[in-house]
Backbone atoms as SQL, in Angstrom:
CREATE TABLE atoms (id INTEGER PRIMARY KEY, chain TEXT, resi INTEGER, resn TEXT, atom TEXT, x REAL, y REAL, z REAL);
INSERT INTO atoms VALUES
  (1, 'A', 1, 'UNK', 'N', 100.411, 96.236, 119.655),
  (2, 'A', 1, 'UNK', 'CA', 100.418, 94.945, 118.987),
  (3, 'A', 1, 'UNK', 'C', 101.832, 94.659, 118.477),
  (4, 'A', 2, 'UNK', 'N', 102.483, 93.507, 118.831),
  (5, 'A', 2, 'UNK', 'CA', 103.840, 92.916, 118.480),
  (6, 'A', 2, 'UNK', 'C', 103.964, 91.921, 117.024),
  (7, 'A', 3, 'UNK', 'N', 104.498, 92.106, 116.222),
  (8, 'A', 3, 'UNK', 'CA', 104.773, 91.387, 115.097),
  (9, 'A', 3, 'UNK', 'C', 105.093, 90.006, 115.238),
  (10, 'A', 4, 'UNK', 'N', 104.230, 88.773, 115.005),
  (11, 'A', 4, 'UNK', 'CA', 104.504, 87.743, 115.308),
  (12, 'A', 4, 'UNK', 'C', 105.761, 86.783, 113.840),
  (13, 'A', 5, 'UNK', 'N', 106.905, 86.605, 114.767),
  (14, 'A', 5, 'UNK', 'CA', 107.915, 86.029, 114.514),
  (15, 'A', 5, 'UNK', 'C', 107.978, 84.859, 114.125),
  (16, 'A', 6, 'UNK', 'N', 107.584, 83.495, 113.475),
  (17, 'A', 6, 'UNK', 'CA', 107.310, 82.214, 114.309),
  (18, 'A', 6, 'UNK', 'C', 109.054, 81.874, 114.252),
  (19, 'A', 7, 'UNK', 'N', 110.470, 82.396, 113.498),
  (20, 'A', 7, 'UNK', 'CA', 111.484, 81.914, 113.184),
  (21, 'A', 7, 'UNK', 'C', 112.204, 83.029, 114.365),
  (22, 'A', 8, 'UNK', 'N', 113.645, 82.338, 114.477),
  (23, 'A', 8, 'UNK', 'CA', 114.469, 83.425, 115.450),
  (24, 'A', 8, 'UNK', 'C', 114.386, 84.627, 114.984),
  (25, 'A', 9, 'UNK', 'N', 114.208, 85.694, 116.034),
  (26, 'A', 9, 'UNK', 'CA', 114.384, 87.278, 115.365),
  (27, 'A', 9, 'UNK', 'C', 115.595, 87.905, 116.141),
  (28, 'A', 10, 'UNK', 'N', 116.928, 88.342, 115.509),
  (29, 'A', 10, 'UNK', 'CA', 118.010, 89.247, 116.442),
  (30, 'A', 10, 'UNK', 'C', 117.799, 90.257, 116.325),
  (31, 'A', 11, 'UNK', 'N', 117.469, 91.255, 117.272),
  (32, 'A', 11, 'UNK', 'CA', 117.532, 92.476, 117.078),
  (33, 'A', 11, 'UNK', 'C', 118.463, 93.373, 117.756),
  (34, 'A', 12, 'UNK', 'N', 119.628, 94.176, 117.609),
  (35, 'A', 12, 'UNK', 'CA', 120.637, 95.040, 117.688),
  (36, 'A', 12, 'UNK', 'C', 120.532, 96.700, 117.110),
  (37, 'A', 13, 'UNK', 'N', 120.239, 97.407, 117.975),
  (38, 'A', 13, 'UNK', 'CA', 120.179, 99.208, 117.530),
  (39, 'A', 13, 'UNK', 'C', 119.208, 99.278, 116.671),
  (40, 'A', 14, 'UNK', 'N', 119.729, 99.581, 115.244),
  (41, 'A', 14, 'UNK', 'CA', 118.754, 99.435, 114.431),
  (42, 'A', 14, 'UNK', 'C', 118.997, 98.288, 113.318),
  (43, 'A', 15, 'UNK', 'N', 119.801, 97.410, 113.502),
  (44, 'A', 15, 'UNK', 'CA', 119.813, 95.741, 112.785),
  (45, 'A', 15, 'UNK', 'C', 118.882, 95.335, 112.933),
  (46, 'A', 16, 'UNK', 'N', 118.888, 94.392, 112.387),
  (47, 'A', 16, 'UNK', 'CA', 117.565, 93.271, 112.337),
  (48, 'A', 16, 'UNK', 'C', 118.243, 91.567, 111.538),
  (49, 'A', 17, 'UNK', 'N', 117.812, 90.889, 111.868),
  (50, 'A', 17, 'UNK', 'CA', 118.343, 89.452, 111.568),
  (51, 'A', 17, 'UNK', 'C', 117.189, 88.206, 111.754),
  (52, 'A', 18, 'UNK', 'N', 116.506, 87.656, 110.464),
  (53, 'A', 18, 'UNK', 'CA', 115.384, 86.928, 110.943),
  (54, 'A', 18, 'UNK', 'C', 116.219, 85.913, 110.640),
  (55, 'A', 19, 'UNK', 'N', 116.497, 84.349, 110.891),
  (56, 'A', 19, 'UNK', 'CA', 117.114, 82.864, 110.817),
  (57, 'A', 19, 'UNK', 'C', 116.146, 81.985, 110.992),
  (58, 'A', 20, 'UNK', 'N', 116.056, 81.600, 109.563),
  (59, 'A', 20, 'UNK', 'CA', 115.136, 80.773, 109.007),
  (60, 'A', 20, 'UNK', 'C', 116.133, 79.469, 108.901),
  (61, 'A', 21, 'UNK', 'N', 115.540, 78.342, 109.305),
  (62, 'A', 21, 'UNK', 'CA', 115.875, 77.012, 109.007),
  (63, 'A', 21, 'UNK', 'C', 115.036, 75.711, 108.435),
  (64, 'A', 22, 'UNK', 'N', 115.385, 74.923, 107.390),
  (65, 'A', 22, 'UNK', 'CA', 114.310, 74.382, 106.446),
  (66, 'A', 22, 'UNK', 'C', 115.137, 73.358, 106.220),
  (67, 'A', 23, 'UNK', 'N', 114.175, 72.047, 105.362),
  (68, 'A', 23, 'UNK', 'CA', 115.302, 71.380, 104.742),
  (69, 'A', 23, 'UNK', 'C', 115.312, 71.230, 103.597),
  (70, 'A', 24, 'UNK', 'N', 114.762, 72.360, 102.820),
  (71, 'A', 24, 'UNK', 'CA', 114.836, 73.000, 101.101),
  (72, 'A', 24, 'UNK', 'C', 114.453, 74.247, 101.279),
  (73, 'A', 25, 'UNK', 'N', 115.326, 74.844, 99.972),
  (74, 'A', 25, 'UNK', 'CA', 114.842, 76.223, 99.989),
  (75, 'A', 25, 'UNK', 'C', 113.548, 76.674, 99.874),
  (76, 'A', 26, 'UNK', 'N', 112.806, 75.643, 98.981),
  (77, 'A', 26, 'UNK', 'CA', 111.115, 76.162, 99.564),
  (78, 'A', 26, 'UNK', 'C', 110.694, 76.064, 100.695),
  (79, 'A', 27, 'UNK', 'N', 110.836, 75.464, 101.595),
  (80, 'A', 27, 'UNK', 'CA', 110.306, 75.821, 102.849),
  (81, 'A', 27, 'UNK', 'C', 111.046, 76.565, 103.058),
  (82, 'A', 28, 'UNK', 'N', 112.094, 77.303, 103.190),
  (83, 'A', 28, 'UNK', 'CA', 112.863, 78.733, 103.652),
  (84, 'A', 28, 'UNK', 'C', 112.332, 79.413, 103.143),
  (85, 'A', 29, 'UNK', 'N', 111.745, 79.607, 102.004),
  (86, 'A', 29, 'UNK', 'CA', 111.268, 80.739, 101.138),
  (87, 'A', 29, 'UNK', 'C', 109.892, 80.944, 102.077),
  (88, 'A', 30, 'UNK', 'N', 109.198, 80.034, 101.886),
  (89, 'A', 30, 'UNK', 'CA', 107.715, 80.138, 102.408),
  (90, 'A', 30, 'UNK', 'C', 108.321, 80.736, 103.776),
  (91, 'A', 31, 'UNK', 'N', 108.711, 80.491, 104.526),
  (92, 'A', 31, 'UNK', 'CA', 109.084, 80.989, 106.564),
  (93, 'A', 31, 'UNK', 'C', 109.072, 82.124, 106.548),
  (94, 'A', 32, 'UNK', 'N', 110.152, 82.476, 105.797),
  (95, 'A', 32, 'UNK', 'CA', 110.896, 84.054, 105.587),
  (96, 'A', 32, 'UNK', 'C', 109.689, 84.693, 104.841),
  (97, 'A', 33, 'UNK', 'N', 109.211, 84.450, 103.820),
  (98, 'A', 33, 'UNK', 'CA', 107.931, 85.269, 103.273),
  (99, 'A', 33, 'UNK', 'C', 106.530, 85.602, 104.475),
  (100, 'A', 34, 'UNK', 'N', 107.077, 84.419, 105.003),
  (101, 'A', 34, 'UNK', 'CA', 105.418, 84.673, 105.884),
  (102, 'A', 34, 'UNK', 'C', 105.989, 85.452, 107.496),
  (103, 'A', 35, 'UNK', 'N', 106.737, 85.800, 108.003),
  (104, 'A', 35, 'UNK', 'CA', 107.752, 86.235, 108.750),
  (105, 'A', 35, 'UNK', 'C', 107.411, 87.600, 108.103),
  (106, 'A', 36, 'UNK', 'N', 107.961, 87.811, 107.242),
  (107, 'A', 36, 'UNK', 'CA', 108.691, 89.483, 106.753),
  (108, 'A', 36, 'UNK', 'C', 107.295, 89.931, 106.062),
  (109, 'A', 37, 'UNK', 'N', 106.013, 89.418, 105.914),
  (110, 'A', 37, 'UNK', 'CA', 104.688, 90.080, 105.900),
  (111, 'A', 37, 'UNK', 'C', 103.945, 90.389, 107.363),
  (112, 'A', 38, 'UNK', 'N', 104.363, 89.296, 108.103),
  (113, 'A', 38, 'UNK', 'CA', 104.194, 90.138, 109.792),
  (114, 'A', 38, 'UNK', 'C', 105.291, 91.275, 109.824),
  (115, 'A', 39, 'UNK', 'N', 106.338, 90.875, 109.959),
  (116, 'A', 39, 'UNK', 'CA', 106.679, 92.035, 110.231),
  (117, 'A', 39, 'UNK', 'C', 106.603, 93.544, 109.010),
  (118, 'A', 40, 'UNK', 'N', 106.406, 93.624, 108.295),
  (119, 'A', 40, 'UNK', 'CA', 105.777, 94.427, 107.202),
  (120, 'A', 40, 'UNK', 'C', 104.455, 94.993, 107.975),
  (121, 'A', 41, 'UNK', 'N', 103.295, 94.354, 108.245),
  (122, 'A', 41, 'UNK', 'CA', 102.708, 94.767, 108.718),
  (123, 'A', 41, 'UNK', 'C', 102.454, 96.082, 109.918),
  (124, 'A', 42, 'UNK', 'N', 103.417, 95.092, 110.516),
  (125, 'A', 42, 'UNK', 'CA', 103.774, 95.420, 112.188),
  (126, 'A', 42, 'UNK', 'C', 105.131, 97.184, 111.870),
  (127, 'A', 43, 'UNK', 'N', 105.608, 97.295, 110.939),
  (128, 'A', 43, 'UNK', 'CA', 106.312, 98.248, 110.717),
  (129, 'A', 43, 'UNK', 'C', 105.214, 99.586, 110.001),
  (130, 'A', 44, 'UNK', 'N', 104.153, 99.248, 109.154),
  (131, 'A', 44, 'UNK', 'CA', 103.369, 100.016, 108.400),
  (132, 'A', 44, 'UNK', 'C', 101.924, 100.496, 109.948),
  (133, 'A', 45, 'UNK', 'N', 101.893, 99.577, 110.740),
  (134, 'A', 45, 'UNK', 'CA', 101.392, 100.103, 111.629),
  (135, 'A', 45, 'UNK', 'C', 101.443, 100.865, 112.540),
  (136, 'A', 46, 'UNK', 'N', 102.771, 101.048, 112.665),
  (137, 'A', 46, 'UNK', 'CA', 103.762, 101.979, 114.012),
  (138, 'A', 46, 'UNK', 'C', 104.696, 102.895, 112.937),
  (139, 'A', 47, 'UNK', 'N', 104.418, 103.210, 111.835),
  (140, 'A', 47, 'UNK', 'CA', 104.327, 104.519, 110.515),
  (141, 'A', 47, 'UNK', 'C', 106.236, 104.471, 110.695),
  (142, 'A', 48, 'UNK', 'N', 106.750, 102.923, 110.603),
  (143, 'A', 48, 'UNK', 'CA', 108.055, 102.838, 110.578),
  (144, 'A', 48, 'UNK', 'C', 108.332, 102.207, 109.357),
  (145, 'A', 49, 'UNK', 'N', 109.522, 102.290, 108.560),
  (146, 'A', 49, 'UNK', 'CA', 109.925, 101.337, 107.052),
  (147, 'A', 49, 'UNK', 'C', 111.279, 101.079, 107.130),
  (148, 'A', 50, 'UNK', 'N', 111.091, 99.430, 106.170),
  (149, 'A', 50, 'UNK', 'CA', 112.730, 99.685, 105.920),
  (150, 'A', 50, 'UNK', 'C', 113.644, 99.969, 104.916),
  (151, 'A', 51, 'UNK', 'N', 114.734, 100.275, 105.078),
  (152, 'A', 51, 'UNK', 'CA', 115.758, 100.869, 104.282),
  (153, 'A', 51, 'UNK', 'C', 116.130, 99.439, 102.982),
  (154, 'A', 52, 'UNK', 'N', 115.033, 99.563, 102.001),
  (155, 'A', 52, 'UNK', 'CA', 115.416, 98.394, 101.219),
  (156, 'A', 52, 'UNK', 'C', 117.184, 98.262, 100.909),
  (157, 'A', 53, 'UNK', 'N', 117.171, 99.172, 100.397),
  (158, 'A', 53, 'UNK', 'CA', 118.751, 99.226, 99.659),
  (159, 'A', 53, 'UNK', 'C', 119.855, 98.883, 101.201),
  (160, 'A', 54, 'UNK', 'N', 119.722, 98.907, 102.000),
  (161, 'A', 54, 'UNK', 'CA', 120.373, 97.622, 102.682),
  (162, 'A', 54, 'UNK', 'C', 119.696, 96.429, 103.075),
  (163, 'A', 55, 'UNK', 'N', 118.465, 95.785, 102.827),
  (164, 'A', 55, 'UNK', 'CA', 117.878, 94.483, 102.835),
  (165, 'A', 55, 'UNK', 'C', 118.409, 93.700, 102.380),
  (166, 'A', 56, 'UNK', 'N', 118.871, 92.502, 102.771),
  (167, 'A', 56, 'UNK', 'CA', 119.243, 91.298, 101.659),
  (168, 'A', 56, 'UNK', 'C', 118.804, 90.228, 102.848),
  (169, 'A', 57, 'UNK', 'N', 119.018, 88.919, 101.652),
  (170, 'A', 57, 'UNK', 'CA', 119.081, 87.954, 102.183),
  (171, 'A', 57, 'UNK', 'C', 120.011, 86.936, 101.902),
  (172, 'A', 58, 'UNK', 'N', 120.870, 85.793, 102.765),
  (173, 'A', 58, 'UNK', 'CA', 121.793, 85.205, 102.528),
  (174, 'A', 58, 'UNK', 'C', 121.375, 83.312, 102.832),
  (175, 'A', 59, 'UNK', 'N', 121.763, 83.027, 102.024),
  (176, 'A', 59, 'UNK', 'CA', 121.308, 81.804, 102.248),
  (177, 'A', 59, 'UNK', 'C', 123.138, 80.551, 102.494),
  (178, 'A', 60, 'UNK', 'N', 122.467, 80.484, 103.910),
  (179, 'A', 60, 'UNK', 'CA', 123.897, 79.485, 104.287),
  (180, 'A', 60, 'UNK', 'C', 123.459, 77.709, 104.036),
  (181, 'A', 61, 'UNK', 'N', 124.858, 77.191, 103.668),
  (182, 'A', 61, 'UNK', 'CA', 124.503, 75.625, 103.713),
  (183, 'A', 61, 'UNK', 'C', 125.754, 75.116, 102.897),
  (184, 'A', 62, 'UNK', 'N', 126.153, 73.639, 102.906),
  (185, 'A', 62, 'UNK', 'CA', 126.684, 73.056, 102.083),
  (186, 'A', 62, 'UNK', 'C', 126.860, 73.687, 100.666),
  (187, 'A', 63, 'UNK', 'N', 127.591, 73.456, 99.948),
  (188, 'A', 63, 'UNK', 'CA', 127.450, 73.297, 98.410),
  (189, 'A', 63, 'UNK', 'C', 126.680, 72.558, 97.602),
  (190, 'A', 64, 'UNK', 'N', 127.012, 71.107, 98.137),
  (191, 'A', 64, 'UNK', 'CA', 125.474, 70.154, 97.697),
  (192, 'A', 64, 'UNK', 'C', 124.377, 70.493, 98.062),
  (193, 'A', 65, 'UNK', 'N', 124.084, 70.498, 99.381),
  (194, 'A', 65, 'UNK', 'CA', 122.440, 71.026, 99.511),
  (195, 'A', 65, 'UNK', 'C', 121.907, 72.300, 99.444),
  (196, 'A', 66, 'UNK', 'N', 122.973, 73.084, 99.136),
  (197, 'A', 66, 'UNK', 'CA', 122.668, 74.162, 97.954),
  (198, 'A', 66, 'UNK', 'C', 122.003, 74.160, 96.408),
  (199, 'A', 67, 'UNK', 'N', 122.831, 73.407, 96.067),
  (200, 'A', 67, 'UNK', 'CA', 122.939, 73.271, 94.789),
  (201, 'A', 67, 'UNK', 'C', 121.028, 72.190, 94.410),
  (202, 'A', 68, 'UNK', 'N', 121.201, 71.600, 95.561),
  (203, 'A', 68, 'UNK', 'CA', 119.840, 70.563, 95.068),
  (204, 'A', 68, 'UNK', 'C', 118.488, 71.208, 95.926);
């Protein structure tokens, strides 16, 4: 069983890169939350985890539509 993605997924060695696109950060929030509980899943099923302490997330955009 494959972890369903609905946002771009890059995957490189052992990187990982999900790219979420919205046009507010709540809908980015909601994508990426519902994204990274499939794949959560899909990692606790195949007895794999990830390395929190390098997890992050970065949020790109303007300054204004940052800011609002």
């Amino acid at each position: 069983m494959s972890a369903v993605v609905k946002n771009k997924l890059l995957l490189y060695a052992d990187d990982s890169a999900i790219f979420v696109s919205a046009r507010n950060k709540s809908d980015i929030e909601n994508e990426l939350s519902n994204d990274l509980n499939n794949v959560s899943h899909w990692l606790v099923n195949n007895k794999l985890s990830l390395h929190l302490g390098k997890t992050e997330s970065i949020l790109f955009g303007s300054k204004p539509r940052i800011r609002s």
